[in-house]
Amino acid sequence: MRASHDPLAGETDASAVTLSDDPGQRLSYQQTVPRHLVHRAAVSEVFLTDARPSGDDRFLVAAQWPRDHALYYPDGEGHADPLLFAETIRQAMVYLTHAYYGVPFTHCFVGSDFDFEITDPELLRVGATPLQPVLHARWTDLGSQPPHRTSLRVDVELSIGGRPCGRGSISVIALDPKRYRVLRHRGAGAAVEAGAEDGARPASRLPAARVGRLRGRDCVLERTESGAWQMRAALDHAVLFDHPTDHIPLMVLLEGFRQLGHVLMREPASVGRPEGPLPVLTGVQVSCVAFAELYAPVEFQVQDGFGRPGELRVDAVQAGRRVATATMTWALPGTADQRVEPRVDDLVAEQRVLVPEAVAV
């Protein structure tokens, strides 16, 4: 049964827009939605501004992306950070699930599959005013057992200024606290956390500029003495860990994958990349198979020789156990077809034998 929540009902907003494909729907950009409806503690990290039903299980979702941000800032070519789109997809899923489908705020959301694709990066170029994207969203029930468990998928199409420029989807299970605790303690998660630091290998954090970040604190990528890549994020980072959590969130994993891709796909000419435009991240597919624990490094293992030019597949492994796999697509600005190859010499990493996954979500 749907909830009737509409936090902005009745307001007059000079910045509201009318969608050409649905003239009766006016979306507001006057203020953000309540932060608890998107699972954020800081108001500054809320990007959604409005949502309206547009059909059966279909919605129009408005967002405003800041021209600059502490972590998700424009690249050197002036394009908005694609992870703003990723975070907007996540927020839209959480908002719609709470506001329109009555899932309690006490439920915990466990992600399984996530993907996005930017089909026209030039529409993400930052100008004199904030970008105001619209998501055309479809909410799908994948087999729920209310009120204890809701399994769902949200598919979105992205448009900016009325022009389509991307798509994405996210699949999650929302569990009541009791069922979440059972799932959380299944498998090897507790053992990973207990023995993590004892088995950690010495590693050096990369310079922020090499991973495309401005501040050293924003870099989550390290390299061990043996040449393996690993992720270790500061648990008090104000954006990556906006609020307390008992595991590494999806958006933190995405940031780690993106930073590794930046190293392998955007190195300057001085280390082997030809002169000319640098590739931008245009798509990510992530499959999560287990929880990544907070107190152990996550090793990134690159699958050499995978896929088409411009594609990079990376396994995230913790204590010998695969927790997620990401496939990234990098393309030159101006055309999604001009994909680039990763630097072959950086694809070499230690390989480990993986144990079977204990938790699949």
Short mmCIF file of C-alpha atoms in Angstrom, two decimals:
data_model
loop_
_atom_site.label_atom_id
_atom_site.label_comp_id
_atom_site.label_asym_id
_atom_site.label_seq_id
_atom_site.Cartn_x
_atom_site.Cartn_y
_atom_site.Cartn_z
CA MET A 1 0.00 0.00 0.00
CA ARG A 2 1.34 3.41 -0.92
CA ALA A 3 1.96 6.20 1.52
CA SER A 4 0.61 9.64 0.73
CA HIS A 5 3.74 11.57 1.71
CA ASP A 6 4.28 14.74 -0.30
CA PRO A 7 6.54 17.06 1.74
CA LEU A 8 6.34 19.93 -0.75
CA ALA A 9 2.63 19.86 -1.55
CA GLY A 10 1.10 23.24 -2.15
CA GLU A 11 4.26 25.31 -2.41
CA THR A 12 4.83 27.86 -5.14
CA ASP A 13 8.29 27.64 -6.68
CA ALA A 14 9.54 29.96 -9.39
CA SER A 15 12.21 27.41 -10.28
CA ALA A 16 9.72 24.60 -10.86
CA VAL A 17 9.86 22.98 -14.27
CA THR A 18 7.20 21.29 -16.35
CA LEU A 19 8.33 18.09 -18.02
CA SER A 20 7.54 18.12 -21.72
CA ASP A 21 6.51 14.47 -21.69
CA ASP A 22 4.17 14.98 -18.74
CA PRO A 23 2.81 18.56 -18.75
CA GLY A 24 0.81 18.04 -15.57
CA GLN A 25 3.84 17.29 -13.43
CA ARG A 26 5.70 20.25 -11.94
CA LEU A 27 8.88 19.46 -10.03
CA SER A 28 10.22 21.80 -7.39
CA TYR A 29 13.84 22.76 -6.74
CA GLN A 30 13.04 25.09 -3.83
CA GLN A 31 14.46 22.86 -1.07
CA THR A 32 15.80 19.38 -0.48
CA VAL A 33 13.64 16.52 0.71
CA PRO A 34 13.96 15.63 4.42
CA ARG A 35 17.38 14.09 5.01
CA HIS A 36 16.09 11.05 6.89
CA LEU A 37 14.16 10.01 3.76
CA VAL A 38 17.44 9.46 1.88
CA HIS A 39 19.47 8.08 4.82
CA ARG A 40 21.76 11.09 5.16
CA ALA A 41 22.78 12.91 8.35
CA ALA A 42 24.07 16.10 6.71
CA VAL A 43 21.62 18.29 4.82
CA SER A 44 24.48 19.27 2.52
CA GLU A 45 24.63 15.67 1.25
CA VAL A 46 20.96 15.58 0.17
CA PHE A 47 20.55 16.10 -3.59
CA LEU A 48 16.86 15.26 -4.10
CA THR A 49 14.41 18.15 -4.12
CA ASP A 50 11.09 16.59 -5.16
CA ALA A 51 9.32 13.50 -6.49
CA ARG A 52 5.91 13.02 -8.07
CA PRO A 53 4.07 9.91 -9.30
CA SER A 54 3.80 9.74 -13.09
CA GLY A 55 2.02 6.39 -13.47
CA ASP A 56 1.74 2.96 -11.87
CA ASP A 57 5.02 2.49 -9.95
CA ARG A 58 6.55 5.30 -12.02
CA PHE A 59 7.85 8.59 -10.72
CA LEU A 60 9.58 11.79 -11.72
CA VAL A 61 12.37 12.65 -9.29
CA ALA A 62 14.07 16.05 -9.20
CA ALA A 63 17.57 16.73 -7.92
CA GLN A 64 20.03 19.58 -7.83
CA TRP A 65 23.74 18.91 -8.17
CA PRO A 66 26.11 21.44 -6.61
CA ARG A 67 28.51 23.23 -8.94
CA ASP A 68 31.23 22.26 -6.49
CA HIS A 69 31.34 19.72 -3.67
CA ALA A 70 33.79 18.58 -0.99
CA LEU A 71 34.24 15.20 -2.72
CA TYR A 72 32.16 15.09 -5.90
CA TYR A 73 33.60 18.07 -7.78
CA PRO A 74 33.92 18.64 -11.55
CA ASP A 75 36.81 17.07 -13.43
CA GLY A 76 39.48 19.05 -15.25
CA GLU A 77 37.29 19.26 -18.35
CA GLY A 78 34.38 20.77 -16.40
CA HIS A 79 32.07 17.73 -16.28
CA ALA A 80 30.04 17.04 -13.15
CA ASP A 81 31.26 14.06 -11.18
CA PRO A 82 29.40 10.95 -12.44
CA LEU A 83 29.21 9.69 -8.86
CA LEU A 84 26.72 12.50 -8.24
CA PHE A 85 24.44 10.52 -10.56
CA ALA A 86 25.22 7.33 -8.65
CA GLU A 87 24.38 8.92 -5.30
CA THR A 88 21.21 10.43 -6.77
CA ILE A 89 20.07 6.97 -7.90
CA ARG A 90 20.67 5.65 -4.38
CA GLN A 91 18.79 8.54 -2.80
CA ALA A 92 15.87 8.18 -5.22
CA MET A 93 15.54 4.49 -4.39
CA VAL A 94 15.54 5.12 -0.63
CA TYR A 95 13.16 8.07 -0.88
CA LEU A 96 10.58 6.31 -3.05
CA THR A 97 10.70 3.15 -0.94
CA HIS A 98 10.00 5.03 2.29
CA ALA A 99 7.69 7.77 1.03
CA TYR A 100 5.51 5.82 -1.41
CA TYR A 101 5.75 2.17 -0.33
CA GLY A 102 5.64 2.52 3.44
CA VAL A 103 8.87 0.68 4.27
CA PRO A 104 9.70 1.60 7.91
CA PHE A 105 12.65 3.87 8.66
CA THR A 106 14.03 1.18 11.00
CA HIS A 107 14.61 -1.19 8.08
CA CYS A 108 18.16 -1.72 6.80
CA PHE A 109 18.87 -1.60 3.06
CA VAL A 110 21.23 -4.25 1.66
CA GLY A 111 22.38 -3.69 -1.92
CA SER A 112 23.10 -6.40 -4.46
CA ASP A 113 23.35 -4.89 -7.96
CA PHE A 114 23.98 -1.34 -9.08
CA ASP A 115 24.78 0.24 -12.43
CA PHE A 116 24.75 3.54 -14.25
CA GLU A 117 25.69 4.81 -17.70
CA ILE A 118 26.26 8.36 -18.91
CA THR A 119 25.23 8.42 -22.58
CA ASP A 120 25.97 12.11 -23.23
CA PRO A 121 28.75 13.41 -20.92
CA GLU A 122 28.59 16.88 -22.47
CA LEU A 123 25.20 17.48 -20.85
CA LEU A 124 26.95 17.08 -17.48
CA ARG A 125 29.20 20.08 -18.14
CA VAL A 126 28.97 22.50 -15.21
CA GLY A 127 27.89 26.05 -16.06
CA ALA A 128 26.94 29.21 -14.23
CA THR A 129 24.09 27.58 -12.30
CA PRO A 130 23.65 24.18 -10.63
CA LEU A 131 22.55 21.29 -12.83
CA GLN A 132 18.95 20.21 -12.20
CA PRO A 133 18.62 16.60 -13.36
CA VAL A 134 15.36 14.68 -13.53
CA LEU A 135 15.13 10.93 -13.01
CA HIS A 136 12.33 9.04 -14.74
CA ALA A 137 12.08 6.18 -12.24
CA ARG A 138 10.31 2.82 -12.20
CA TRP A 139 9.95 0.93 -8.88
CA THR A 140 9.64 -2.87 -9.16
CA ASP A 141 8.78 -5.36 -6.41
CA LEU A 142 11.06 -8.39 -6.74
CA GLY A 143 9.23 -10.57 -4.24
CA SER A 144 8.53 -9.03 -0.86
CA GLN A 145 7.39 -10.46 2.46
CA PRO A 146 5.93 -7.40 4.20
CA PRO A 147 6.40 -6.06 6.76
CA HIS A 148 9.70 -7.81 7.46
CA ARG A 149 11.35 -7.87 4.04
CA THR A 150 11.00 -5.85 0.84
CA SER A 151 12.98 -6.85 -2.24
CA LEU A 152 13.00 -4.19 -4.93
CA ARG A 153 14.64 -2.69 -7.98
CA VAL A 154 14.56 0.90 -9.19
CA ASP A 155 15.39 1.72 -12.82
CA VAL A 156 15.97 5.32 -13.86
CA GLU A 157 16.52 7.36 -16.98
CA LEU A 158 18.45 10.60 -16.53
CA SER A 159 17.61 13.85 -18.30
CA ILE A 160 19.08 17.33 -17.94
CA GLY A 161 17.31 20.29 -19.51
CA GLY A 162 14.78 17.87 -20.98
CA ARG A 163 17.46 15.96 -22.89
CA PRO A 164 18.20 12.30 -22.05
CA CYS A 165 21.78 11.64 -21.03
CA GLY A 166 21.96 8.49 -18.92
CA ARG A 167 20.36 5.53 -17.24
CA GLY A 168 20.87 3.39 -14.15
CA SER A 169 19.40 0.87 -11.73
CA ILE A 170 19.79 -0.39 -8.19
CA SER A 171 18.52 -3.58 -6.53
CA VAL A 172 18.22 -3.90 -2.75
CA ILE A 173 16.57 -5.84 0.03
CA ALA A 174 15.09 -3.84 2.91
CA LEU A 175 15.09 -5.92 6.11
CA ASP A 176 13.72 -5.37 9.58
CA PRO A 177 16.40 -5.11 12.29
CA LYS A 178 16.08 -8.73 13.45
CA ARG A 179 16.50 -10.20 9.97
CA TYR A 180 19.33 -7.79 9.22
CA ARG A 181 21.24 -8.98 12.31
CA VAL A 182 20.83 -12.59 11.21
CA LEU A 183 22.10 -11.78 7.71
CA ARG A 184 24.90 -9.60 9.05
CA HIS A 185 26.40 -12.31 11.23
CA ARG A 186 26.10 -15.07 8.66
CA GLY A 187 29.38 -16.12 7.07
CA ALA A 188 32.87 -14.89 7.79
CA GLY A 189 32.22 -11.21 8.42
CA ALA A 190 32.97 -11.22 12.14
CA ALA A 191 36.19 -13.19 11.63
CA VAL A 192 37.36 -10.70 9.01
CA GLU A 193 36.83 -7.81 11.38
CA ALA A 194 38.48 -9.49 14.36
CA GLY A 195 41.71 -10.45 12.61
CA ALA A 196 41.96 -7.78 9.98
CA GLU A 197 44.67 -5.50 11.29
CA ASP A 198 47.00 -8.34 12.28
CA GLY A 199 47.13 -9.55 8.68
CA ALA A 200 47.30 -6.15 7.00
CA ARG A 201 50.27 -5.62 4.68
CA PRO A 202 52.34 -2.42 4.63
CA ALA A 203 51.00 -0.05 2.00
CA SER A 204 51.50 3.52 0.82
CA ARG A 205 48.60 5.84 0.13
CA LEU A 206 48.73 7.33 -3.37
CA PRO A 207 49.02 11.10 -3.88
CA ALA A 208 45.60 12.70 -4.17
CA ALA A 209 46.29 14.10 -7.65
CA ARG A 210 47.09 10.67 -9.02
CA VAL A 211 43.62 9.37 -8.15
CA GLY A 212 41.88 12.53 -9.34
CA ARG A 213 41.28 14.03 -5.89
CA LEU A 214 42.23 17.43 -4.51
CA ARG A 215 42.77 16.51 -0.85
CA GLY A 216 44.91 13.73 0.53
CA ARG A 217 42.11 12.83 2.91
CA ASP A 218 39.86 11.98 -0.05
CA CYS A 219 42.25 9.36 -1.42
CA VAL A 220 41.19 5.82 -0.47
CA LEU A 221 43.67 3.95 -2.70
CA GLU A 222 46.90 2.37 -1.45
CA ARG A 223 49.57 0.20 -3.02
CA THR A 224 51.40 -2.51 -1.11
CA GLU A 225 55.10 -3.29 -1.33
CA SER A 226 54.25 -6.22 -3.59
CA GLY A 227 52.37 -3.94 -6.00
CA ALA A 228 48.82 -4.92 -5.03
CA TRP A 229 46.10 -2.26 -4.96
CA GLN A 230 43.99 -1.89 -1.84
CA MET A 231 41.36 0.46 -0.47
CA ARG A 232 41.38 1.93 3.01
CA ALA A 233 39.08 4.88 3.72
CA ALA A 234 39.11 7.19 6.73
CA LEU A 235 36.13 6.15 8.85
CA ASP A 236 35.57 9.74 9.98
CA HIS A 237 35.40 11.12 6.43
CA ALA A 238 32.43 13.51 6.43
CA VAL A 239 31.09 12.45 3.01
CA LEU A 240 32.09 8.80 2.61
CA PHE A 241 30.88 8.03 6.14
CA ASP A 242 28.07 10.57 6.55
CA HIS A 243 26.71 8.59 9.52
CA PRO A 244 27.77 5.54 11.59
CA THR A 245 27.60 2.19 9.80
CA ASP A 246 28.68 -1.38 10.53
CA HIS A 247 30.19 -2.03 7.08
CA ILE A 248 31.72 -0.26 4.08
CA PRO A 249 28.87 1.39 2.15
CA LEU A 250 28.32 0.95 -1.58
CA MET A 251 29.28 4.55 -2.33
CA VAL A 252 32.66 4.06 -0.62
CA LEU A 253 33.35 1.00 -2.76
CA LEU A 254 32.36 3.00 -5.83
CA GLU A 255 34.82 5.73 -4.87
CA GLY A 256 37.59 3.14 -4.54
CA PHE A 257 36.79 1.58 -7.90
CA ARG A 258 36.68 5.02 -9.53
CA GLN A 259 40.04 6.05 -8.07
CA LEU A 260 41.70 2.88 -9.34
CA GLY A 261 40.16 3.46 -12.75
CA HIS A 262 41.50 7.01 -12.75
CA VAL A 263 45.03 5.70 -12.17
CA LEU A 264 44.81 3.04 -14.86
CA MET A 265 42.88 4.99 -17.49
CA ARG A 266 43.87 8.65 -17.08
CA GLU A 267 47.61 8.67 -16.42
CA PRO A 268 49.24 11.68 -18.12
CA ALA A 269 51.62 11.50 -21.07
CA SER A 270 54.65 11.44 -18.77
CA VAL A 271 53.78 7.90 -17.72
CA GLY A 272 52.66 6.54 -21.06
CA ARG A 273 49.34 8.17 -21.96
CA PRO A 274 49.35 9.94 -25.37
CA GLU A 275 48.76 13.70 -25.46
CA GLY A 276 45.19 14.83 -26.02
CA PRO A 277 41.83 14.57 -24.24
CA LEU A 278 41.67 12.34 -21.18
CA PRO A 279 38.94 9.70 -20.85
CA VAL A 280 36.03 10.17 -18.46
CA LEU A 281 34.12 7.59 -16.49
CA THR A 282 30.88 6.92 -18.37
CA GLY A 283 29.56 3.77 -16.75
CA VAL A 284 29.85 1.35 -13.83
CA GLN A 285 28.26 -2.01 -13.08
CA VAL A 286 28.68 -3.34 -9.53
CA SER A 287 27.66 -6.71 -8.14
CA CYS A 288 27.87 -7.04 -4.34
CA VAL A 289 28.08 -10.56 -2.94
CA ALA A 290 29.14 -10.00 0.69
CA PHE A 291 29.58 -7.28 3.28
CA ALA A 292 32.90 -5.43 3.27
CA GLU A 293 34.05 -4.95 6.85
CA LEU A 294 35.27 -1.63 8.23
CA TYR A 295 38.52 -2.68 9.87
CA ALA A 296 40.29 -4.52 7.08
CA PRO A 297 41.75 -3.32 3.80
CA VAL A 298 39.91 -4.28 0.63
CA GLU A 299 42.22 -5.51 -2.13
CA PHE A 300 41.42 -4.61 -5.73
CA GLN A 301 42.31 -7.33 -8.22
CA VAL A 302 42.16 -6.26 -11.86
CA GLN A 303 41.03 -8.85 -14.38
CA ASP A 304 43.52 -8.49 -17.21
CA GLY A 305 42.31 -8.83 -20.79
CA PHE A 306 38.63 -8.51 -19.93
CA GLY A 307 35.98 -7.08 -22.21
CA ARG A 308 36.07 -4.35 -24.84
CA PRO A 309 38.44 -1.37 -25.10
CA GLY A 310 37.73 1.11 -22.35
CA GLU A 311 36.32 -1.51 -19.98
CA LEU A 312 38.01 -2.39 -16.71
CA ARG A 313 36.81 -5.20 -14.45
CA VAL A 314 37.94 -5.24 -10.83
CA ASP A 315 37.24 -7.67 -7.98
CA ALA A 316 37.12 -6.30 -4.43
CA VAL A 317 38.54 -8.97 -2.11
CA GLN A 318 38.76 -8.91 1.68
CA ALA A 319 40.64 -11.59 3.64
CA GLY A 320 40.62 -13.85 0.57
CA ARG A 321 36.88 -13.42 0.06
CA ARG A 322 35.30 -11.59 -2.87
CA VAL A 323 32.86 -8.94 -1.69
CA ALA A 324 32.09 -7.14 -4.96
CA THR A 325 32.95 -6.92 -8.65
CA ALA A 326 32.86 -3.74 -10.72
CA THR A 327 33.04 -3.21 -14.47
CA MET A 328 33.90 0.37 -15.42
CA THR A 329 33.69 2.04 -18.82
CA TRP A 330 35.95 4.98 -19.70
CA ALA A 331 35.55 6.96 -22.93
CA LEU A 332 37.00 10.10 -24.49
CA PRO A 333 34.80 13.21 -24.17
CA GLY A 334 32.48 13.85 -27.09
CA THR A 335 31.75 10.24 -28.02
CA ALA A 336 30.95 7.14 -26.02
CA ASP A 337 32.62 5.02 -28.72
CA GLN A 338 36.15 6.38 -28.30
CA ARG A 339 37.12 4.06 -25.48
CA VAL A 340 40.66 3.75 -24.18
CA GLU A 341 42.81 0.88 -23.01
CA PRO A 342 44.10 0.63 -19.44
CA ARG A 343 47.85 0.77 -18.90
CA VAL A 344 48.97 -2.85 -19.18
CA ASP A 345 51.89 -2.53 -16.77
CA ASP A 346 49.55 -1.52 -13.95
CA LEU A 347 47.19 -4.45 -14.42
CA VAL A 348 49.54 -6.89 -12.67
CA ALA A 349 48.33 -7.71 -9.16
CA GLU A 350 48.65 -10.59 -6.72
CA GLN A 351 46.04 -13.31 -7.22
CA ARG A 352 44.53 -15.20 -4.33
CA VAL A 353 42.31 -18.26 -4.12
CA LEU A 354 38.83 -17.10 -3.17
CA VAL A 355 36.63 -18.95 -0.73
CA PRO A 356 32.95 -19.38 -1.64
CA GLU A 357 30.72 -16.44 -0.73
CA ALA A 358 28.92 -16.88 2.56
CA VAL A 359 26.47 -14.05 2.01
CA ALA A 360 24.78 -13.27 -1.30
CA VAL A 361 22.40 -10.32 -1.42
#
